[in-house]
mmCIF file of C-alpha atoms and ligand atoms in Angstrom:
data_model
loop_
_atom_site.group_PDB
_atom_site.id
_atom_site.type_symbol
_atom_site.label_atom_id
_atom_site.label_comp_id
_atom_site.label_asym_id
_atom_site.label_seq_id
_atom_site.Cartn_x
_atom_site.Cartn_y
_atom_site.Cartn_z
ATOM 1 C CA MET A 1 -141.713 8.183 -4.155
ATOM 2 C CA THR A 2 -139.595 7.720 -1.056
ATOM 3 C CA VAL A 3 -138.455 4.131 -0.573
ATOM 4 C CA GLY A 4 -136.752 3.170 2.686
ATOM 5 C CA ARG A 5 -135.697 -0.098 4.234
ATOM 6 C CA PHE A 6 -135.045 -2.043 7.394
ATOM 7 C CA ALA A 7 -131.902 -4.133 6.869
ATOM 8 C CA PRO A 8 -131.384 -6.272 9.976
ATOM 9 C CA SER A 9 -128.837 -9.078 10.108
ATOM 10 C CA PRO A 10 -130.314 -12.325 11.485
ATOM 11 C CA SER A 11 -127.244 -13.057 13.597
ATOM 12 C CA GLY A 12 -129.069 -12.443 16.852
ATOM 13 C CA ARG A 13 -132.281 -11.136 18.340
ATOM 14 C CA MET A 14 -132.898 -7.427 17.645
ATOM 15 C CA HIS A 15 -131.816 -5.163 20.479
ATOM 16 C CA LEU A 16 -132.589 -1.636 21.575
ATOM 17 C CA GLY A 17 -130.116 -0.082 19.114
ATOM 18 C CA ASN A 18 -131.743 -1.860 16.154
ATOM 19 C CA LEU A 19 -135.161 -0.693 17.343
ATOM 20 C CA PHE A 20 -133.992 2.898 17.560
ATOM 21 C CA THR A 21 -132.758 2.794 13.946
ATOM 22 C CA ALA A 22 -135.845 0.888 12.775
ATOM 23 C CA LEU A 23 -138.182 3.419 14.396
ATOM 24 C CA LEU A 24 -136.466 6.413 12.780
ATOM 25 C CA ALA A 25 -136.299 4.680 9.362
ATOM 26 C CA TRP A 26 -139.999 3.856 9.619
ATOM 27 C CA LEU A 27 -141.008 7.362 10.746
ATOM 28 C CA SER A 28 -139.038 8.960 7.934
ATOM 29 C CA VAL A 29 -140.737 6.794 5.297
ATOM 30 C CA ARG A 30 -144.230 6.979 6.768
ATOM 31 C CA SER A 31 -144.059 10.762 7.230
ATOM 32 C CA GLN A 32 -143.431 11.025 3.470
ATOM 33 C CA ASN A 33 -146.092 8.448 2.534
ATOM 34 C CA GLY A 34 -143.315 6.298 1.154
ATOM 35 C CA LYS A 35 -142.746 2.576 0.804
ATOM 36 C CA MET A 36 -140.888 0.514 3.397
ATOM 37 C CA LEU A 37 -138.907 -2.605 2.496
ATOM 38 C CA LEU A 38 -137.674 -5.355 4.780
ATOM 39 C CA ARG A 39 -134.373 -6.849 3.717
ATOM 40 C CA ILE A 40 -132.909 -9.643 5.766
ATOM 41 C CA GLU A 41 -129.129 -9.363 5.519
ATOM 42 C CA ASP A 42 -128.163 -13.019 5.758
ATOM 43 C CA LEU A 43 -125.045 -12.538 3.655
ATOM 44 C CA ASP A 44 -122.809 -14.387 6.062
ATOM 45 C CA PRO A 45 -124.104 -17.984 6.198
ATOM 46 C CA GLU A 46 -122.052 -18.798 9.283
ATOM 47 C CA ARG A 47 -123.685 -16.112 11.402
ATOM 48 C CA SER A 48 -127.275 -16.178 10.117
ATOM 49 C CA ARG A 49 -130.025 -18.271 11.734
ATOM 50 C CA ARG A 50 -133.550 -19.003 10.519
ATOM 51 C CA GLU A 51 -134.988 -18.540 14.008
ATOM 52 C CA TYR A 52 -133.710 -14.962 14.126
ATOM 53 C CA ILE A 53 -135.366 -14.153 10.791
ATOM 54 C CA ASP A 54 -138.718 -15.229 12.230
ATOM 55 C CA ALA A 55 -138.061 -13.314 15.453
ATOM 56 C CA ILE A 56 -137.176 -10.091 13.575
ATOM 57 C CA LYS A 57 -140.493 -10.193 11.690
ATOM 58 C CA ASP A 58 -142.434 -10.949 14.836
ATOM 59 C CA ASP A 59 -140.694 -8.148 16.767
ATOM 60 C CA LEU A 60 -141.362 -5.569 14.025
ATOM 61 C CA ALA A 61 -145.046 -6.547 13.948
ATOM 62 C CA TRP A 62 -145.259 -6.370 17.755
ATOM 63 C CA LEU A 63 -143.837 -2.819 17.643
ATOM 64 C CA GLY A 64 -146.214 -1.743 14.863
ATOM 65 C CA LEU A 65 -143.327 -1.091 12.458
ATOM 66 C CA THR A 66 -145.023 -2.280 9.291
ATOM 67 C CA TYR A 67 -143.344 -2.837 5.930
ATOM 68 C CA ASP A 68 -144.823 -3.016 2.462
ATOM 69 C CA GLU A 69 -142.558 -5.574 0.831
ATOM 70 C CA GLU A 70 -139.942 -8.091 1.751
ATOM 71 C CA THR A 71 -137.018 -8.228 -0.671
ATOM 72 C CA PRO A 72 -135.277 -11.534 -1.502
ATOM 73 C CA LEU A 73 -132.822 -12.868 1.049
ATOM 74 C CA GLN A 74 -129.226 -11.921 0.356
ATOM 75 C CA SER A 75 -128.314 -15.604 0.443
ATOM 76 C CA ALA A 76 -130.427 -16.047 -2.722
ATOM 77 C CA ARG A 77 -128.736 -13.214 -4.610
ATOM 78 C CA THR A 78 -125.213 -14.484 -5.185
ATOM 79 C CA ALA A 79 -125.632 -14.401 -8.998
ATOM 80 C CA ARG A 80 -126.589 -10.713 -8.844
ATOM 81 C CA TYR A 81 -123.566 -9.844 -6.716
ATOM 82 C CA ALA A 82 -121.340 -11.838 -9.092
ATOM 83 C CA GLU A 83 -122.646 -9.820 -12.024
ATOM 84 C CA ALA A 84 -121.848 -6.513 -10.292
ATOM 85 C CA PHE A 85 -118.469 -7.865 -9.195
ATOM 86 C CA GLY A 86 -117.653 -8.596 -12.836
ATOM 87 C CA LEU A 87 -118.071 -4.904 -13.689
ATOM 88 C CA LEU A 88 -115.598 -3.663 -11.080
ATOM 89 C CA PRO A 89 -111.848 -3.057 -11.351
ATOM 90 C CA THR A 90 -110.828 -5.902 -9.023
ATOM 91 C CA TYR A 91 -107.649 -7.839 -8.295
ATOM 92 C CA PRO A 92 -106.942 -10.910 -6.172
ATOM 93 C CA CYS A 93 -105.374 -10.301 -2.765
ATOM 94 C CA TYR A 94 -103.485 -13.094 -1.031
ATOM 95 C CA CYS A 95 -102.600 -11.257 2.179
ATOM 96 C CA SER A 96 -103.708 -12.884 5.403
ATOM 97 C CA ARG A 97 -105.026 -10.822 8.264
ATOM 98 C CA SER A 98 -101.874 -11.415 10.293
ATOM 99 C CA GLU A 99 -99.622 -10.388 7.391
ATOM 100 C CA LEU A 100 -101.529 -7.137 7.120
ATOM 101 C CA HIS A 101 -101.159 -6.501 10.822
ATOM 102 C CA ASP A 102 -97.440 -7.277 10.663
ATOM 103 C CA ALA A 103 -97.098 -4.777 7.842
ATOM 104 C CA SER A 104 -98.402 -2.275 10.442
ATOM 105 C CA ALA A 105 -100.624 -0.647 7.883
ATOM 106 C CA PRO A 106 -102.378 2.469 9.170
ATOM 107 C CA HIS A 107 -105.985 2.212 10.262
ATOM 108 C CA ALA A 108 -108.904 4.124 8.846
ATOM 109 C CA SER A 109 -111.145 6.077 11.220
ATOM 110 C CA ASP A 110 -113.543 3.119 11.553
ATOM 111 C CA GLY A 111 -110.722 0.837 12.654
ATOM 112 C CA THR A 112 -110.329 -1.063 9.389
ATOM 113 C CA LEU A 113 -106.855 -1.409 7.986
ATOM 114 C CA ILE A 114 -105.888 0.856 5.103
ATOM 115 C CA TYR A 115 -104.659 -1.691 2.606
ATOM 116 C CA PRO A 116 -101.021 -0.962 1.688
ATOM 117 C CA GLY A 117 -101.491 -2.281 -1.858
ATOM 118 C CA THR A 118 -99.258 -5.361 -1.457
ATOM 119 C CA CYS A 119 -101.081 -7.440 -4.099
ATOM 120 C CA ARG A 120 -102.144 -4.553 -6.325
ATOM 121 C CA ASP A 121 -99.576 -5.050 -9.053
ATOM 122 C CA LEU A 122 -98.581 -8.703 -8.812
ATOM 123 C CA SER A 123 -97.642 -10.335 -12.107
ATOM 124 C CA GLU A 124 -99.478 -13.406 -13.372
ATOM 125 C CA ALA A 125 -96.455 -15.500 -12.402
ATOM 126 C CA GLU A 126 -96.456 -14.080 -8.854
ATOM 127 C CA ARG A 127 -100.179 -14.794 -8.545
ATOM 128 C CA ALA A 128 -99.746 -18.338 -9.814
ATOM 129 C CA ALA A 129 -97.053 -18.929 -7.190
ATOM 130 C CA LYS A 130 -99.425 -18.105 -4.313
ATOM 131 C CA LYS A 131 -100.896 -21.157 -2.662
ATOM 132 C CA ARG A 132 -103.857 -19.444 -1.051
ATOM 133 C CA THR A 133 -107.410 -18.751 -2.271
ATOM 134 C CA PRO A 134 -107.516 -14.984 -2.695
ATOM 135 C CA ALA A 135 -109.975 -12.373 -1.516
ATOM 136 C CA TRP A 136 -110.812 -9.760 -4.161
ATOM 137 C CA ARG A 137 -110.277 -6.036 -3.749
ATOM 138 C CA VAL A 138 -111.342 -3.077 -5.823
ATOM 139 C CA ARG A 139 -108.735 -0.651 -7.084
ATOM 140 C CA VAL A 140 -109.986 2.693 -5.777
ATOM 141 C CA PRO A 141 -109.086 5.976 -7.466
ATOM 142 C CA TYR A 142 -107.294 8.967 -5.928
ATOM 143 C CA ARG A 143 -110.486 10.932 -5.649
ATOM 144 C CA ASP A 144 -112.440 12.621 -2.870
ATOM 145 C CA ILE A 145 -115.919 11.282 -2.252
ATOM 146 C CA VAL A 146 -118.254 13.987 -0.959
ATOM 147 C CA PHE A 147 -121.818 13.685 0.235
ATOM 148 C CA THR A 148 -124.210 15.310 2.674
ATOM 149 C CA ASP A 149 -125.552 13.083 5.409
ATOM 150 C CA GLY A 150 -129.062 13.984 6.513
ATOM 151 C CA VAL A 151 -127.976 13.971 10.179
ATOM 152 C CA PHE A 152 -124.172 14.369 10.234
ATOM 153 C CA GLY A 153 -123.967 16.995 7.461
ATOM 154 C CA ALA A 154 -121.177 17.490 4.929
ATOM 155 C CA GLN A 155 -118.783 14.542 4.582
ATOM 156 C CA ARG A 156 -115.595 14.114 2.569
ATOM 157 C CA GLU A 157 -113.228 11.162 2.263
ATOM 158 C CA LYS A 158 -110.064 10.704 0.247
ATOM 159 C CA LEU A 159 -110.895 7.185 -0.781
ATOM 160 C CA ALA A 160 -107.383 5.962 -1.643
ATOM 161 C CA ALA A 161 -105.591 7.577 1.314
ATOM 162 C CA GLU A 162 -108.205 7.183 4.037
ATOM 163 C CA CYS A 163 -109.697 3.821 3.070
ATOM 164 C CA GLY A 164 -107.616 2.157 0.375
ATOM 165 C CA ASP A 165 -108.514 -0.756 -1.885
ATOM 166 C CA PHE A 166 -111.263 -2.647 -0.085
ATOM 167 C CA ILE A 167 -112.554 -6.201 -0.237
ATOM 168 C CA VAL A 168 -115.629 -6.925 -2.336
ATOM 169 C CA ARG A 169 -115.356 -10.713 -2.228
ATOM 170 C CA ARG A 170 -113.946 -12.638 0.668
ATOM 171 C CA SER A 171 -111.571 -15.559 0.248
ATOM 172 C CA ASP A 172 -114.379 -17.937 1.265
ATOM 173 C CA GLY A 173 -116.350 -16.706 -1.770
ATOM 174 C CA VAL A 174 -118.892 -14.615 0.167
ATOM 175 C CA TYR A 175 -119.488 -11.199 -1.418
ATOM 176 C CA ALA A 176 -118.731 -8.357 0.956
ATOM 177 C CA TYR A 177 -121.401 -6.332 2.697
ATOM 178 C CA GLN A 178 -120.256 -3.168 0.853
ATOM 179 C CA LEU A 179 -121.072 -4.674 -2.534
ATOM 180 C CA ALA A 180 -124.236 -6.546 -1.530
ATOM 181 C CA VAL A 181 -125.841 -3.557 0.161
ATOM 182 C CA VAL A 182 -125.273 -1.354 -2.878
ATOM 183 C CA CYS A 183 -126.821 -3.912 -5.269
ATOM 184 C CA ASP A 184 -129.722 -4.508 -2.901
ATOM 185 C CA ASP A 185 -130.540 -0.858 -2.306
ATOM 186 C CA ALA A 186 -130.269 -0.050 -6.022
ATOM 187 C CA ASP A 187 -132.416 -3.019 -7.106
ATOM 188 C CA GLY A 188 -135.015 -2.209 -4.449
ATOM 189 C CA GLY A 189 -135.247 1.366 -5.728
ATOM 190 C CA VAL A 190 -134.258 2.574 -2.255
ATOM 191 C CA THR A 191 -134.083 6.372 -2.125
ATOM 192 C CA GLU A 192 -133.089 6.786 1.528
ATOM 193 C CA VAL A 193 -130.831 4.715 3.739
ATOM 194 C CA VAL A 194 -131.264 5.096 7.509
ATOM 195 C CA ARG A 195 -128.770 3.209 9.669
ATOM 196 C CA GLY A 196 -126.462 3.462 12.667
ATOM 197 C CA CYS A 197 -123.597 5.962 12.459
ATOM 198 C CA ASP A 198 -121.113 3.111 12.886
ATOM 199 C CA LEU A 199 -121.663 2.727 9.119
ATOM 200 C CA LEU A 200 -121.017 6.390 8.269
ATOM 201 C CA ARG A 201 -117.426 5.547 7.284
ATOM 202 C CA SER A 202 -118.614 2.789 4.929
ATOM 203 C CA THR A 203 -120.678 5.236 2.931
ATOM 204 C CA PRO A 204 -117.900 6.736 0.734
ATOM 205 C CA ARG A 205 -117.011 3.185 -0.388
ATOM 206 C CA GLN A 206 -120.635 2.516 -1.216
ATOM 207 C CA ILE A 207 -121.058 5.824 -3.060
ATOM 208 C CA TRP A 208 -118.033 5.004 -5.186
ATOM 209 C CA LEU A 209 -119.558 1.576 -5.959
ATOM 210 C CA TYR A 210 -122.888 3.160 -6.971
ATOM 211 C CA GLN A 211 -121.048 5.554 -9.262
ATOM 212 C CA THR A 212 -118.831 2.875 -10.770
ATOM 213 C CA LEU A 213 -121.809 0.568 -11.359
ATOM 214 C CA ASN A 214 -123.871 3.441 -12.825
ATOM 215 C CA MET A 215 -126.597 3.205 -10.214
ATOM 216 C CA PRO A 216 -128.377 6.116 -8.481
ATOM 217 C CA VAL A 217 -127.012 7.087 -5.067
ATOM 218 C CA PRO A 218 -129.645 7.186 -2.279
ATOM 219 C CA ARG A 219 -129.792 9.811 0.453
ATOM 220 C CA PHE A 220 -128.147 8.782 3.741
ATOM 221 C CA TYR A 221 -129.222 9.395 7.322
ATOM 222 C CA HIS A 222 -126.854 8.001 9.936
ATOM 223 C CA VAL A 223 -128.398 7.940 13.380
ATOM 224 C CA PRO A 224 -126.520 8.277 16.684
ATOM 225 C CA LEU A 225 -125.514 5.137 18.527
ATOM 226 C CA LEU A 226 -126.995 4.093 21.837
ATOM 227 C CA VAL A 227 -124.249 3.696 24.424
ATOM 228 C CA ALA A 228 -124.009 2.428 27.999
ATOM 229 C CA PRO A 229 -123.265 4.995 30.774
ATOM 230 C CA ASP A 230 -119.537 4.152 30.460
ATOM 231 C CA GLY A 231 -119.663 5.248 26.803
ATOM 232 C CA LYS A 232 -119.345 1.719 25.434
ATOM 233 C CA ARG A 233 -121.603 0.714 22.617
ATOM 234 C CA LEU A 234 -124.720 -1.237 23.562
ATOM 235 C CA SER A 235 -124.069 -4.416 21.735
ATOM 236 C CA LYS A 236 -126.034 -7.525 21.074
ATOM 237 C CA ARG A 237 -124.192 -8.980 24.024
ATOM 238 C CA GLU A 238 -126.178 -6.727 26.360
ATOM 239 C CA LYS A 239 -128.768 -9.443 26.773
ATOM 240 C CA SER A 240 -131.140 -7.480 28.980
ATOM 241 C CA LEU A 241 -131.721 -5.089 26.072
ATOM 242 C CA ASP A 242 -132.559 -7.654 23.438
ATOM 243 C CA MET A 243 -136.138 -8.036 22.288
ATOM 244 C CA ALA A 244 -136.745 -11.309 24.089
ATOM 245 C CA HIS A 245 -136.048 -9.596 27.419
ATOM 246 C CA LEU A 246 -137.607 -6.257 26.555
ATOM 247 C CA ARG A 247 -140.861 -7.921 25.527
ATOM 248 C CA GLU A 248 -141.115 -9.614 28.886
ATOM 249 C CA ARG A 249 -141.027 -6.275 30.663
ATOM 250 C CA TYR A 250 -142.675 -3.726 28.381
ATOM 251 C CA ARG A 251 -145.645 -3.164 26.163
ATOM 252 C CA PRO A 252 -144.895 -1.928 22.617
ATOM 253 C CA GLN A 253 -146.104 1.627 23.368
ATOM 254 C CA GLU A 254 -143.848 1.838 26.407
ATOM 255 C CA LEU A 255 -140.778 0.896 24.396
ATOM 256 C CA ILE A 256 -141.662 3.195 21.509
ATOM 257 C CA GLY A 257 -142.315 6.011 24.010
ATOM 258 C CA TYR A 258 -138.901 5.479 25.563
ATOM 259 C CA LEU A 259 -137.139 5.408 22.156
ATOM 260 C CA ALA A 260 -138.989 8.541 21.019
ATOM 261 C CA PHE A 261 -137.848 10.287 24.204
ATOM 262 C CA LEU A 262 -134.221 9.174 23.601
ATOM 263 C CA ALA A 263 -134.486 10.554 20.072
ATOM 264 C CA LYS A 264 -135.819 13.856 21.524
ATOM 265 C CA LEU A 265 -139.041 13.500 19.548
ATOM 266 C CA THR A 266 -140.998 13.842 22.802
ATOM 267 C CA ASP A 267 -140.408 15.583 26.147
ATOM 268 C CA THR A 268 -141.311 12.612 28.330
ATOM 269 C CA PRO A 269 -140.969 8.837 27.939
ATOM 270 C CA ALA A 270 -144.765 8.449 28.109
ATOM 271 C CA PRO A 271 -146.211 5.495 26.147
ATOM 272 C CA VAL A 272 -147.045 6.273 22.552
ATOM 273 C CA SER A 273 -147.586 4.234 19.374
ATOM 274 C CA ALA A 274 -145.262 4.483 16.381
ATOM 275 C CA ALA A 275 -148.198 5.721 14.276
ATOM 276 C CA GLU A 276 -148.837 8.627 16.682
ATOM 277 C CA LEU A 277 -145.260 9.838 16.178
ATOM 278 C CA ILE A 278 -145.544 10.243 12.397
ATOM 279 C CA GLU A 279 -146.883 13.804 12.735
ATOM 280 C CA VAL A 280 -144.223 14.772 15.268
ATOM 281 C CA PHE A 281 -141.224 13.398 13.397
ATOM 282 C CA SER A 282 -138.658 15.566 11.623
ATOM 283 C CA TRP A 283 -134.989 14.843 10.866
ATOM 284 C CA ASP A 284 -134.145 18.303 12.278
ATOM 285 C CA MET A 285 -134.902 16.918 15.740
ATOM 286 C CA ILE A 286 -132.268 14.179 15.535
ATOM 287 C CA GLY A 287 -128.835 15.081 16.939
ATOM 288 C CA THR A 288 -125.445 13.489 16.403
ATOM 289 C CA SER A 289 -124.225 12.820 19.978
ATOM 290 C CA PRO A 290 -124.226 9.249 21.271
ATOM 291 C CA ILE A 291 -127.326 8.563 23.383
ATOM 292 C CA ILE A 292 -126.725 7.190 26.860
ATOM 293 C CA VAL A 293 -128.997 4.365 27.945
ATOM 294 C CA ASN A 294 -129.076 2.823 31.364
ATOM 295 C CA SER A 295 -128.621 -0.898 30.774
ATOM 296 C CA LYS A 296 -130.985 -1.569 33.716
ATOM 297 C CA LEU A 297 -133.808 -0.160 31.586
HETATM 298 N N1 LIG B 1 -127.340 -5.259 8.326
HETATM 299 C C1 LIG B 1 -126.717 -4.125 8.937
HETATM 300 C C2 LIG B 1 -126.979 -4.166 10.435
HETATM 301 O O1 LIG B 1 -127.828 -4.924 10.895
HETATM 302 C C3 LIG B 1 -127.258 -2.824 8.408
HETATM 303 C C4 LIG B 1 -126.648 -2.455 7.107
HETATM 304 C C5 LIG B 1 -127.212 -1.187 6.481
HETATM 305 O O2 LIG B 1 -128.209 -0.648 6.977
HETATM 306 O O3 LIG B 1 -126.634 -0.757 5.480
HETATM 307 O O4 LIG B 1 -126.297 -3.484 11.167
#
């Protein structure tokens, strides 16, 4: 059976971009008679708020984007992440952000720094001499990770050269998104991951984690980003496009109709319910180009 998920972070109210992803994830699952999970990604305690968790659930219900199960909060799953962490080839890294920048390490295509390996082979004595609480990185192999994205097609990344050893546990003790998401999707039996294409470059890291932890790799569908007319990403800062504002101005069918039109599922932005789109939906209709949205919507 197909199992999909919504995985919103409760660091703000959902905005148009989240809705676009949520709608496509929901349509994909419902068109296959699958099961939909809701997973609240409250991994980062500093950025997560209870009121946003409640708002996310209320907004999904208002839109008619139903789910079948809610998985445990990430904040309650530290022991599970610790267990997975213990199975990985990790080492402590004492580099600060500014030291890494000073080392002028090259950047990966998603803007993250390719770690130059400074702490990779420190001796016990060198580690003991460090006065800082370390982050923990995984030692990645010189191997190409290949996969086929359901929207973006064939993908290949040389993990060591194009990404480098990446952090799986931050120096403040919080397990990294890359590790948590892999444990969560595997434990939830998730078979397809639908999310914004800003996470396409994270996927090789996650695939390597699935393989290393002996867990099945789901299928990935990365959906195009919604951008403002100047090409900039519509962020949570674009207040007029968050759900609080959108709900003041639109009915659910109007918003869904507009999103379906942006996704090219329909020819006009006429109001429609999410349920009515199930028959229309096919991944073949979803393109890869960024989708321009007028922020005055
Ligand atoms: N929590 C992430 C977000 O809200 C999504 C992560 C994922 O889908 O893997 O952008």
